[in-house]
Coordinates of C-alpha atoms in Angstrom, one line a residue:
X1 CA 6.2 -66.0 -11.9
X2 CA 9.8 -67.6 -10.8
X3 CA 10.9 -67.8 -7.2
X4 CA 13.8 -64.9 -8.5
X5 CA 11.5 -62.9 -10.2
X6 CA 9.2 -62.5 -7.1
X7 CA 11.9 -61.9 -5.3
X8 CA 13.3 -58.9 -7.2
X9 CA 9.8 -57.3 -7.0
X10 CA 9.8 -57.6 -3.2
X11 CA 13.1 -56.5 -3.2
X12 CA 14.5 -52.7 -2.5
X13 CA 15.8 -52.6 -6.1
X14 CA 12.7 -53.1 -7.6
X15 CA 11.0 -49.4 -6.1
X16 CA 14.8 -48.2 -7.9
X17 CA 13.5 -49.7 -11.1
X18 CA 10.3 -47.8 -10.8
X19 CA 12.1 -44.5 -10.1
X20 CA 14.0 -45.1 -13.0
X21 CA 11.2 -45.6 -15.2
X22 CA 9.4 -42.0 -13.6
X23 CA 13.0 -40.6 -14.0
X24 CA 13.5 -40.7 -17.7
X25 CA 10.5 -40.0 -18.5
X26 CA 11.1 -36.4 -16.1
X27 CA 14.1 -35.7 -18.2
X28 CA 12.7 -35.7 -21.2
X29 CA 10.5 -33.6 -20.1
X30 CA 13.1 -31.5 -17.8
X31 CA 11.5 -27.8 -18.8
X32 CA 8.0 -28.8 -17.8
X33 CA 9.3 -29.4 -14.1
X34 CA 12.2 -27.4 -13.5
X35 CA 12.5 -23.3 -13.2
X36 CA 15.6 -22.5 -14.9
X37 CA 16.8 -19.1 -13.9
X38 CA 17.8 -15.7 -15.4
X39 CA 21.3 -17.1 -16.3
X40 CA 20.0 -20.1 -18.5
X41 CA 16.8 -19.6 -19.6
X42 CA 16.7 -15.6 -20.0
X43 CA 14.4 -13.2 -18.6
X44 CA 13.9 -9.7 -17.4
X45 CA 16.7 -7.7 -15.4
X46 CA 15.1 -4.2 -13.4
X47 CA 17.0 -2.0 -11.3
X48 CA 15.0 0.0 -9.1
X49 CA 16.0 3.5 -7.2
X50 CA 13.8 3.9 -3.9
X51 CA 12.7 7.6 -3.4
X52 CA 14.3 7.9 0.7
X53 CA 13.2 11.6 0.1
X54 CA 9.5 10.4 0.3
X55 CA 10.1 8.2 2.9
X56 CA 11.7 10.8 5.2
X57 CA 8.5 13.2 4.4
X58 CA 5.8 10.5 5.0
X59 CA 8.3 9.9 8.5
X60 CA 7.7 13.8 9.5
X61 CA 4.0 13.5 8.1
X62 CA 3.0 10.9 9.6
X63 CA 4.6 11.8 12.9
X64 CA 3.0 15.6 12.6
X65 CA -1.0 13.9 11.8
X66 CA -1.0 11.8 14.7
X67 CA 0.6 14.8 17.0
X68 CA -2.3 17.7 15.4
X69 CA -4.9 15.5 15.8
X70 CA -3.6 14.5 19.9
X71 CA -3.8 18.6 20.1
X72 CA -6.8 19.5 18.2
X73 CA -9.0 17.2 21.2
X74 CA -7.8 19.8 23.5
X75 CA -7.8 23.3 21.4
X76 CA -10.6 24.8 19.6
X77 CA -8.4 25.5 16.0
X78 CA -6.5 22.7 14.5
X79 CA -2.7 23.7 13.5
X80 CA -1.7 24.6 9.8
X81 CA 0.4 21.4 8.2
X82 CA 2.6 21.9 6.0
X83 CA 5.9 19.6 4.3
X84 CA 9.1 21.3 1.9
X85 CA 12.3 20.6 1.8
X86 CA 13.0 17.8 4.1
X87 CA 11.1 20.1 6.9
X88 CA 7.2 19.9 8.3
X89 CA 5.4 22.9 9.9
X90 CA 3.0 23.5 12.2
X91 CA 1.7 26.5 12.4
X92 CA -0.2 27.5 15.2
X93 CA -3.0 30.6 16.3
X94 CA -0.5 31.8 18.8
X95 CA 3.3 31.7 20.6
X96 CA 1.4 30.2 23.6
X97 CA -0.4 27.7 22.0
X98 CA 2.7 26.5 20.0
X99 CA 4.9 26.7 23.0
X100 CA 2.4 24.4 24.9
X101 CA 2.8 22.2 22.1
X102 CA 6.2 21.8 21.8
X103 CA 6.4 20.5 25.6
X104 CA 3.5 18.7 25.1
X105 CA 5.8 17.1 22.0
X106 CA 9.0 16.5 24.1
X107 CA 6.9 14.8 26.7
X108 CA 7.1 11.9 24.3
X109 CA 9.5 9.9 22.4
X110 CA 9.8 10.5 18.9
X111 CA 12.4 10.0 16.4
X112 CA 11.1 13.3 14.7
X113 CA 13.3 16.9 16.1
X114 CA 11.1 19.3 16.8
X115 CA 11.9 23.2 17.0
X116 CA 10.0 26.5 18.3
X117 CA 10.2 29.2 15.9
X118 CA 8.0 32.0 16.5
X119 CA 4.2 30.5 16.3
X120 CA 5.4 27.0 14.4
X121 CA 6.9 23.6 15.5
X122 CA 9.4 22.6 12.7
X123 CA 9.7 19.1 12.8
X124 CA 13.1 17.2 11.2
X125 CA 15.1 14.3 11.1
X126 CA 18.2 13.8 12.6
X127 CA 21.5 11.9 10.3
X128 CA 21.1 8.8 12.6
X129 CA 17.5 8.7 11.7
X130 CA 17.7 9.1 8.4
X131 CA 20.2 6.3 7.9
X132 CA 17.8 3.9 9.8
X133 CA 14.6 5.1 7.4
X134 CA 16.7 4.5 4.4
X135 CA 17.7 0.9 5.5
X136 CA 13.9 0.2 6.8
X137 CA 12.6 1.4 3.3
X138 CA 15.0 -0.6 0.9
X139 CA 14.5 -3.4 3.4
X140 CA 10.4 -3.1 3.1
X141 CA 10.3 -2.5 -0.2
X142 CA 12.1 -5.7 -0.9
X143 CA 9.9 -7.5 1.2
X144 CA 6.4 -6.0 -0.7
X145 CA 8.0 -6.7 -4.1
X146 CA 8.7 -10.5 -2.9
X147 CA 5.3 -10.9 -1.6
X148 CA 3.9 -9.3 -4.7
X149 CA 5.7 -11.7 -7.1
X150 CA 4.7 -14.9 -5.2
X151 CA 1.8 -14.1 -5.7
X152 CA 1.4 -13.9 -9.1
X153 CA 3.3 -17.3 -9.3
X154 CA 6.1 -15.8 -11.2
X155 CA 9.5 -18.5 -11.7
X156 CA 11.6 -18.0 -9.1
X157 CA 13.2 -14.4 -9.0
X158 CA 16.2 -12.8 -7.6
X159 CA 15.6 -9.3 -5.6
X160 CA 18.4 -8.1 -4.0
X161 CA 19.5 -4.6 -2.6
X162 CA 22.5 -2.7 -4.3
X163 CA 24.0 -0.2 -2.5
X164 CA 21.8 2.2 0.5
X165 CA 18.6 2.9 -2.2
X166 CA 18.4 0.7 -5.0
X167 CA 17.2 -2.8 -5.8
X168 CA 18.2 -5.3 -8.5
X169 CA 15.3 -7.1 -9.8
X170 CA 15.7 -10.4 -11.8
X171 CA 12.4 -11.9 -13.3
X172 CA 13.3 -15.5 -15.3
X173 CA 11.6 -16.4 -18.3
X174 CA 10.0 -13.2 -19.0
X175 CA 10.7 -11.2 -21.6
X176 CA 8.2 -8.8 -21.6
X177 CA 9.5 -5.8 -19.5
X178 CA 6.1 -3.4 -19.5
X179 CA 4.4 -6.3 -18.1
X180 CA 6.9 -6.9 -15.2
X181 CA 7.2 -3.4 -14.3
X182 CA 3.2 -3.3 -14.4
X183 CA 3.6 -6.1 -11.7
X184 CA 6.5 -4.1 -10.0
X185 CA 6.3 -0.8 -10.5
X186 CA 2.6 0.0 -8.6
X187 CA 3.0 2.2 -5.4
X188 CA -0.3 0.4 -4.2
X189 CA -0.9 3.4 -2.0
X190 CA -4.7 3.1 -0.4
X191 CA -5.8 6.6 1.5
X192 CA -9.3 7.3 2.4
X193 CA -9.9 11.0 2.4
X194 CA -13.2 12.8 2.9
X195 CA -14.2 15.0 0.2
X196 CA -14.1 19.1 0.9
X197 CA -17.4 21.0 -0.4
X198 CA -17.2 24.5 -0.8
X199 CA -19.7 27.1 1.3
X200 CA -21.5 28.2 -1.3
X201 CA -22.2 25.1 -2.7
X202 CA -22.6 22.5 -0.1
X203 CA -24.2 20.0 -2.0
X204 CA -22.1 20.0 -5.0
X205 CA -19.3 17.4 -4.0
X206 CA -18.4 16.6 -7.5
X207 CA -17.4 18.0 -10.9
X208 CA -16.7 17.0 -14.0
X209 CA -13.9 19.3 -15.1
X210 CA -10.7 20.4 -13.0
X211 CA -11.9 24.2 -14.0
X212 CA -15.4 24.1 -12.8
X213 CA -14.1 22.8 -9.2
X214 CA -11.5 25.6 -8.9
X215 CA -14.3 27.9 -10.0
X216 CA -16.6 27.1 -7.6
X217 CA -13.9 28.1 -5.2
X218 CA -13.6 31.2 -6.4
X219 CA -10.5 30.3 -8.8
X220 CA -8.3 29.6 -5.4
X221 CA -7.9 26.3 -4.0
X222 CA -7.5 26.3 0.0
X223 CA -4.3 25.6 1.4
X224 CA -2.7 21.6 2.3
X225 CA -5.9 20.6 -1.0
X226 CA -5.4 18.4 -3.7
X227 CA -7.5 17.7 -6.8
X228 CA -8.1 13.8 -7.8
X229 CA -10.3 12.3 -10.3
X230 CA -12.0 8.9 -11.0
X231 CA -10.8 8.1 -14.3
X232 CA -14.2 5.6 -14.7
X233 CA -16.9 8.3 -14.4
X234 CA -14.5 12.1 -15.6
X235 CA -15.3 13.2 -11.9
X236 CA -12.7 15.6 -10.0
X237 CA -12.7 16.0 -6.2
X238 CA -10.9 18.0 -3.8
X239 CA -10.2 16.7 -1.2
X240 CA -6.9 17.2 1.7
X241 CA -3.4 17.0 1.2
X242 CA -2.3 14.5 3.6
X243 CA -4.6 11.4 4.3
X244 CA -4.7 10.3 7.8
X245 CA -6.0 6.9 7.1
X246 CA -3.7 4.6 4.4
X247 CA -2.9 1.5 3.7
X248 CA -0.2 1.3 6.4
X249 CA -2.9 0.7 8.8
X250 CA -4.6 -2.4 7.3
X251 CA -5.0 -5.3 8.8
X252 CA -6.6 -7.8 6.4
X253 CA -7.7 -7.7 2.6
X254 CA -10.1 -9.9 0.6
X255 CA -12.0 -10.2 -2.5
X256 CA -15.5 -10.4 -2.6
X257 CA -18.7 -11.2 -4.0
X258 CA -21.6 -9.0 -3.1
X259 CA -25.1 -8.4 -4.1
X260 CA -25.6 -4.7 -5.3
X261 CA -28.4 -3.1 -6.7
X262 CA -27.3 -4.3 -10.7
X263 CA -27.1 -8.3 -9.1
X264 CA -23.8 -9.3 -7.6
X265 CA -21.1 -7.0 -7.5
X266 CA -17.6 -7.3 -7.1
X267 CA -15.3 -6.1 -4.5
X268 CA -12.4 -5.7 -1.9
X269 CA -13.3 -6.2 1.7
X270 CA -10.7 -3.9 4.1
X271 CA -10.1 -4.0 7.9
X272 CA -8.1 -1.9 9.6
X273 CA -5.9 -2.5 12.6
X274 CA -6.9 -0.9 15.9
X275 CA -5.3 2.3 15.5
X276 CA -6.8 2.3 11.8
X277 CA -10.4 1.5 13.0
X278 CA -10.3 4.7 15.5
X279 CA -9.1 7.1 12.5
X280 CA -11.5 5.5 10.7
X281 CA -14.3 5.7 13.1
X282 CA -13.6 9.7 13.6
X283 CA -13.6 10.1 9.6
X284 CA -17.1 8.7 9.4
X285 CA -18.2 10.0 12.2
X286 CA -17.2 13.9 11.2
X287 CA -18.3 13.4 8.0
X288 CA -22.0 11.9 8.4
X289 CA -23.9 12.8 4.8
X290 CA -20.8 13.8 3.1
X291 CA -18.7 11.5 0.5
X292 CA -15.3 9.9 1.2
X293 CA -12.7 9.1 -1.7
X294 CA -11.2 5.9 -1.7
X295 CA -7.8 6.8 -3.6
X296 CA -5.7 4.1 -4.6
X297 CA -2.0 5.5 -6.3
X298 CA -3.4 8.9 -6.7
X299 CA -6.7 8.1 -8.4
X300 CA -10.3 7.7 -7.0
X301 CA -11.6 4.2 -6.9
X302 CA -15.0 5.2 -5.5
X303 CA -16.5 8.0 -3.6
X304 CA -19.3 6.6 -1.3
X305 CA -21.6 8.8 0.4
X306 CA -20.8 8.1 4.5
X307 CA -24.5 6.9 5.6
X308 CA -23.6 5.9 9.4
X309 CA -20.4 6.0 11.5
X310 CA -18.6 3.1 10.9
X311 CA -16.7 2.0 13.5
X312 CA -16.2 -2.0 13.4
X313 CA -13.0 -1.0 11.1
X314 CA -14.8 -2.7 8.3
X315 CA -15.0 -1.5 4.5
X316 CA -15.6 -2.4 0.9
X317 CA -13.9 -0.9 -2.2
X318 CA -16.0 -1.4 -4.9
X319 CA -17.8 -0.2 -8.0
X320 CA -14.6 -0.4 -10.1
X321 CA -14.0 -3.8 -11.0
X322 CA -15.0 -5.0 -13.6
X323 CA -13.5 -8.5 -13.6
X324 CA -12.4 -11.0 -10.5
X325 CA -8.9 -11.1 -12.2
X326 CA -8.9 -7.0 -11.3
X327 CA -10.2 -7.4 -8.1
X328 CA -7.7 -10.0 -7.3
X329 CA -5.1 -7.7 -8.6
X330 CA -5.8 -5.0 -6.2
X331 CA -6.1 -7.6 -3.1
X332 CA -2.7 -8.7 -3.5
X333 CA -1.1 -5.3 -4.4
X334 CA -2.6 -3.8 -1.2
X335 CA -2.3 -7.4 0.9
X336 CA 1.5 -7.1 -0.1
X337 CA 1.4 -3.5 1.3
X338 CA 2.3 -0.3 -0.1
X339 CA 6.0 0.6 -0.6
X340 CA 7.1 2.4 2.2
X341 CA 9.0 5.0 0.2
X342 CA 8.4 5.3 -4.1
X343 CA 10.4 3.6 -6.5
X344 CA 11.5 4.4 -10.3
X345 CA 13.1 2.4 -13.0
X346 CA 16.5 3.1 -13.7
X347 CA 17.6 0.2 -15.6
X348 CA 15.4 -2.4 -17.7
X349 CA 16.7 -4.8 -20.2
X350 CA 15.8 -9.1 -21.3
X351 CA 18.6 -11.0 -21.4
X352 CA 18.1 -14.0 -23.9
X353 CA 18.1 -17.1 -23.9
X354 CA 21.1 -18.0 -26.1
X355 CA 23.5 -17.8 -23.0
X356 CA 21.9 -20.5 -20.9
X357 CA 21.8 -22.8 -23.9
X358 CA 25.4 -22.7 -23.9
X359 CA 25.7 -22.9 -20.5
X360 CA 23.0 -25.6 -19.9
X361 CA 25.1 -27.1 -22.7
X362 CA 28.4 -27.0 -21.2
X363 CA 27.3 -28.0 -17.4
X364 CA 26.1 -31.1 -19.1
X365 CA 29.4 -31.8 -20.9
X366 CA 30.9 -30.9 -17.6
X367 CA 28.9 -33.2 -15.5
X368 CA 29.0 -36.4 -18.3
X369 CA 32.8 -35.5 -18.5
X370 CA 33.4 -35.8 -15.0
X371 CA 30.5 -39.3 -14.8
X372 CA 33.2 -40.3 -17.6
X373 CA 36.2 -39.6 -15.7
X374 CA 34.9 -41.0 -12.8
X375 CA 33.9 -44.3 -14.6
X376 CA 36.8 -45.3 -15.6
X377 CA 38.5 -44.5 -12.6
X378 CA 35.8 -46.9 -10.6
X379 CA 35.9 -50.3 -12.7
X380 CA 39.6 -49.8 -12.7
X381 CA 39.8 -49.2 -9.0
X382 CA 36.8 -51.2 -8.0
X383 CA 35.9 -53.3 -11.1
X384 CA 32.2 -54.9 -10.1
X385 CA 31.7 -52.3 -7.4
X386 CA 33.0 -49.6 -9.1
X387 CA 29.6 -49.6 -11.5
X388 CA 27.2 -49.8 -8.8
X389 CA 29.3 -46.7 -7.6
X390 CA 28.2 -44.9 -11.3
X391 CA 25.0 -46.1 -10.7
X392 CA 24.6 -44.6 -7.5
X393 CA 26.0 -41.2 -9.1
X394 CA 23.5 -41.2 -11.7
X395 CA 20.7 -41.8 -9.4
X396 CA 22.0 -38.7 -6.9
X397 CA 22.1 -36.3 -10.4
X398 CA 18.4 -37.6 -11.3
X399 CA 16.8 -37.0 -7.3
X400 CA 18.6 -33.6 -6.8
X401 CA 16.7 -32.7 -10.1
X402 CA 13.7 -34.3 -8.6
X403 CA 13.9 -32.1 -5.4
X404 CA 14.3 -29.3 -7.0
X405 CA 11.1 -29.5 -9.3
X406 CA 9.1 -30.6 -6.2
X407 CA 9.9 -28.3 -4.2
X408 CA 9.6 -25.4 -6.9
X409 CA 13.5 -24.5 -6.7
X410 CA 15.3 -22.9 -9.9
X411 CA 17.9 -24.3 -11.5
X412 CA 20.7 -21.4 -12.3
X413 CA 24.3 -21.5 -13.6
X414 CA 25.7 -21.9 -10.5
X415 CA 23.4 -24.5 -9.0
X416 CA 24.8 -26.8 -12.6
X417 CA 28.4 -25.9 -10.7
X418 CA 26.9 -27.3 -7.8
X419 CA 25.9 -30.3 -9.2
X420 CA 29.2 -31.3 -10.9
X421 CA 30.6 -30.6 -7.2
X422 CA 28.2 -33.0 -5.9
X423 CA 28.9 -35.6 -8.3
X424 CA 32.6 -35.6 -7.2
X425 CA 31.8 -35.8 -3.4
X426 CA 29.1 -38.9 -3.9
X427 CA 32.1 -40.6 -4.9
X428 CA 33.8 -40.4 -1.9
X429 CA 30.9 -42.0 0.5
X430 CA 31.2 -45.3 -2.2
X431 CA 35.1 -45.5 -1.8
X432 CA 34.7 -45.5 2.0
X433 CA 32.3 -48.3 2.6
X434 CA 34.5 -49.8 -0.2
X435 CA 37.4 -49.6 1.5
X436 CA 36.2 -51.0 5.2
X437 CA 34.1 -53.9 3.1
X438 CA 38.4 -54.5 1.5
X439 CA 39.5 -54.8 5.6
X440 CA 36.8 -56.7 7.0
X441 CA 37.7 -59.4 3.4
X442 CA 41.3 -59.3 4.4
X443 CA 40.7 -59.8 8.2
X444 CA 38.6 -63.1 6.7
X445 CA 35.4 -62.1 7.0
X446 CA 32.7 -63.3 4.9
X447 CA 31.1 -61.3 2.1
X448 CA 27.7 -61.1 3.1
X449 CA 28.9 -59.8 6.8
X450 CA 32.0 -57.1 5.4
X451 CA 29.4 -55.5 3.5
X452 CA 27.4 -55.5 6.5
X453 CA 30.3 -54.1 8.4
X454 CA 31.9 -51.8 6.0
X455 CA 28.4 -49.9 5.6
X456 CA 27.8 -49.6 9.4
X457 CA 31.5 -48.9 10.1
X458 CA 31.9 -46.4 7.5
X459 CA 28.2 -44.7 7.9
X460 CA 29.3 -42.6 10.8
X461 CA 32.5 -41.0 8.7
X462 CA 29.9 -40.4 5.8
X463 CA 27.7 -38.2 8.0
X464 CA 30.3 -36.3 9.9
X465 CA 31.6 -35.1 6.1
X466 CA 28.3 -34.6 4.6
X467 CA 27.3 -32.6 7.9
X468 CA 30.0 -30.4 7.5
X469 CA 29.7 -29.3 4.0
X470 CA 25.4 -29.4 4.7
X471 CA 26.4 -26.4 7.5
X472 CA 28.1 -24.4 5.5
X473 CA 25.5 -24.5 2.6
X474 CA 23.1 -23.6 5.1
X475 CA 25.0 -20.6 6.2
X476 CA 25.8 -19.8 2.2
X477 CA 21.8 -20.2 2.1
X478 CA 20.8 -17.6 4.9
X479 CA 23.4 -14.9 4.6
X480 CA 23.8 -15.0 0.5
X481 CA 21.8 -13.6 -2.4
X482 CA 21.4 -14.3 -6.2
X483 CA 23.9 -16.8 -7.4
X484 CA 25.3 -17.7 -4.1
X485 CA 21.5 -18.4 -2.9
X486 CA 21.3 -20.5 -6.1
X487 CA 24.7 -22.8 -5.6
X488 CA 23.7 -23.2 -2.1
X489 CA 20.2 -24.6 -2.8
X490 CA 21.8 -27.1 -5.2
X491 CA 24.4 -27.9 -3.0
X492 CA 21.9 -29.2 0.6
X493 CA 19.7 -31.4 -1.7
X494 CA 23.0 -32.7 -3.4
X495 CA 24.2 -33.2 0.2
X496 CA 20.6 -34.8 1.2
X497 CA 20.5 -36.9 -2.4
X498 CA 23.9 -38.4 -1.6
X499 CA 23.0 -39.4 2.0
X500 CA 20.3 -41.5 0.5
X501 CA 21.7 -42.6 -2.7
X502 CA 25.2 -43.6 -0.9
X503 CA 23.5 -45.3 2.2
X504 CA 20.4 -47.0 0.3
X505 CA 21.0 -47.6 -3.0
X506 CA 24.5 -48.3 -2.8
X507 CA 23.4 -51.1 0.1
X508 CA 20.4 -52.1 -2.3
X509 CA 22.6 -53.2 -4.9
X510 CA 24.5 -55.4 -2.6
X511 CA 21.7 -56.7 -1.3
X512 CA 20.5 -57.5 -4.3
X513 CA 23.7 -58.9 -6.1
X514 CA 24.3 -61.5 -3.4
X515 CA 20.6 -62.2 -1.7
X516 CA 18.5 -62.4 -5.2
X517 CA 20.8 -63.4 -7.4
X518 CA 22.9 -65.7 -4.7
X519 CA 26.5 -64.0 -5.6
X520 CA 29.1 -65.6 -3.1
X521 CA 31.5 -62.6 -4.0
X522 CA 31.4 -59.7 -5.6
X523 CA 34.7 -57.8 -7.1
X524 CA 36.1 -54.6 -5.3

């Protein structure tokens, strides 16, 4: 080994060199590291409409529960509830009772109206609150469906709101739409409902046919009752209307392994919150010896028989699961909370992938066009110096694409505009440490000590620029969506790749050029 040669490996250039080697092989393989979004690499485009109609109703319902069951502590016959038309009712034995109600009601804030009519409280939302329900639902539901998405490790996605109730979905690199609205499209609703028998036949809490459960009513459902069935086993319960305990009031949700009376069985450990425990606690409790529906979107998951009061909050879903992958599934839907009002599809469609060829294409062109361009202008500005300044711009394209595959970002049509913007500002730190090195030369200065003076001299102008223009990508960051999100992104870890490119490498060069290979003067 030569004095040079050890010299160059002990050098700064020499972990350059290494990142050089690591950086073509990562271009060759570009696709296996870097997302490319919906723009380049096609994908699945969903819009969404958000039912606020639902959402006002579950606002009066929920509102209405929690009030009847306040009452119901203190009078012997639990009011009549009841939901159409935008308007809930209460419907009480007696005037007095409902009058006593009402003040009871306006003793307390609510964002629910209330009104006396006769024997019932009809309950209502005001304009101001609806406005504020419809913004908290399109805001909520855009929140579950990002939580839901990340979890299934899904590239990158774009979810955005359009207009006061629907959301603009964006899914790259998938182009099977039944399988992304599968992953979208579930409600993920969880209520816990005890079962109703009939007095005739109190032990029969099951049935296999819709008929022979309206039958055993005498052909007449009671009021506020719904039918459900458990698609597994053919069984229909009825059971009430409204749920008091959903999935609004969980706290945590896990998958687990547990031993059953077949071996190990899988499942989906629940807790609820406080408030959630104390519903919880007064369902079991009230309905010792009778069964309890776990409902998930409608259907019955299981119905277990309620042994004990249960009142640590604590429950497992299980029975139904047939795989961990299922299991899983139904953790993170509920984890990721149900939507707080429905949603539909209005619009599905793939976009291919032809259009982000091209445009991949043409961002290249763009960016070796403008490396070209920029070339010629540096050897014929800054001969010797203006090729490390090339260098240094192809090393800022290669770690911007490195940043982004580690730190999972997605490459989109706009972030390729951000790039070719970056590679004109790079330039720009180069020609100002060139030009203070060109001062300190013609003031006499040595070499060796102008580059040591034009990179200290000119370091503080370089960050006050690249400061500026990282604010403002910041702010583009935080208060943009979609495409604007996407050019931001590009656009701080151009900022942060030129900062150490420009300072570093730039320096390295110099270093290198007239410390290692004993240079006295280098052309600029």
């Amino acid at each position: 080994m030569t004095i040079s040669f050890r010299k160059f490996i002990f050098s700064s250039l020499f972990a350059w060199l290494l990142i050089t080697i690591v950086g073509v092989y990562f271009l060759i393989n570009l696709r296996q590291y870097i997302r490319f979004g919906i723009d380049l690499a096609g994908g699945t485009y969903i819009t969404l409409e958000v039912d606020v109609n639902k959402a006002f109703e579950n606002e009066i319902v929920s509102t209405m529960q929690s009030f009847s069951q306040k009452i119901s502590l203190t009078t012997e016959k639990k009011p009549t509830l009841s939901y159409a038309d935008g308007q809930g009712t209460l419907v009480f034995p007696s005037v007095l009772e409902a009058s006593q109600a009402e003040q009871l009601f306006l003793q307390e804030e609510h964002d629910v109206q209330v009104k006396l009519v006769e024997n019932k409280l009809e309950f209502s939302l005001s304009s101001l609150t609806k406005d504020r329900i419809k913004q908290t639902a399109l805001s909520s539901n855009i929140e579950v469906l990002h939580t839901r998405l990340d979890e299934y490790s899904v590239a990158e996605i774009t979810i955005a709101a359009q207009g006061d109730r629907h959301i603009v979905v964006e899914i790259p690199q998938e182009q099977d739409i039944q399988r992304a609205k599968a992953r979208i499209g579930k409600a993920a609703l969880l209520e816990i409902k005890p079962v109703i028998q009939d007095d005739v036949n109190s032990h029969t809490r099951s049935f296999h046919s819709r008929e022979s459960l309206v039958d055993s009513f005498g052909g007449v459902l009671p009021e506020n009752t719904v039918v459900v069935s458990n698609k597994k086993n053919s069984e229909f319960y009825l059971v009430p209307l409204y749920a008091e305990i959903t999935g609004r009031l969980l706290k945590d949700v896990s998958v687990t392994n547990q031993a059953g009376h077949l071996g190990t069985e899988l499942g989906v450990s629940i807790e609820f919150n406080k408030d959630g425990a104390e519903k919880f606690a007064h369902l079991t409790r009230n309905h010792v010896g009778r069964q309890a529906a776990i409902i998930i979107d409608g259907v019955v998951i299981s119905a277990p028989n309620i042994s004990v009061v249960i009142d640590n909050g604590k429950a497992i879903i299980s029975g139904s699961f047939t795989t961990m992958e299922s299991a899983k599934e139904l953790a993170v839907m509920l984890k990721s909370g149900a939507f707080v009002a429905p949603v539909k599809f209005e619009e599905e469609r793939t976009i291919g992938p032809s259009l982000g060829k091209a445009a991949i294409h043409d961002g290249l062109m763009s960016c070796a066009i403008g490396l070209l361009l920029l070339t010629v202008f540096s050897v014929l500005f800054y001969k010797v110096a203006g090729v490390f300044a090339i260098i240094v711009l192809i090393y800022n394209l290669l770690l911007i694409l490195f940043m982004l595959a580690a730190l999972g970002g997605t490459l989109t049509l706009p972030g390729i505009a951000g790039m070719v913007l970056t590679v004109g500002m790079a330039i720009d730190a180069s020609i100002l440490i060139y030009e203070r090195i060109k001062e300190e030369l013609a003031l006499g200065v040595s070499m060796r000590k102008a580059v040591d003076l034009g990179f200290s001299g000119a370091m503080t102008i370089i960050l006050d620029a690249n400061m500026t223009h990282f604010l403002v990508a910041v702010v583009l960051y935080m208060f943009g969506a979609g495409p604007i999100k996407g050019f931001a992104v590009t656009m701080i870890i151009g900022i942060i790749s030129t900062l150490i490119t420009g300072l570093l490498l730039l320096k390295s060069l110099f270093n290198f050029s007239l410390d290692t290979l004993g240079l006295q003067k280098i052309k600029i």
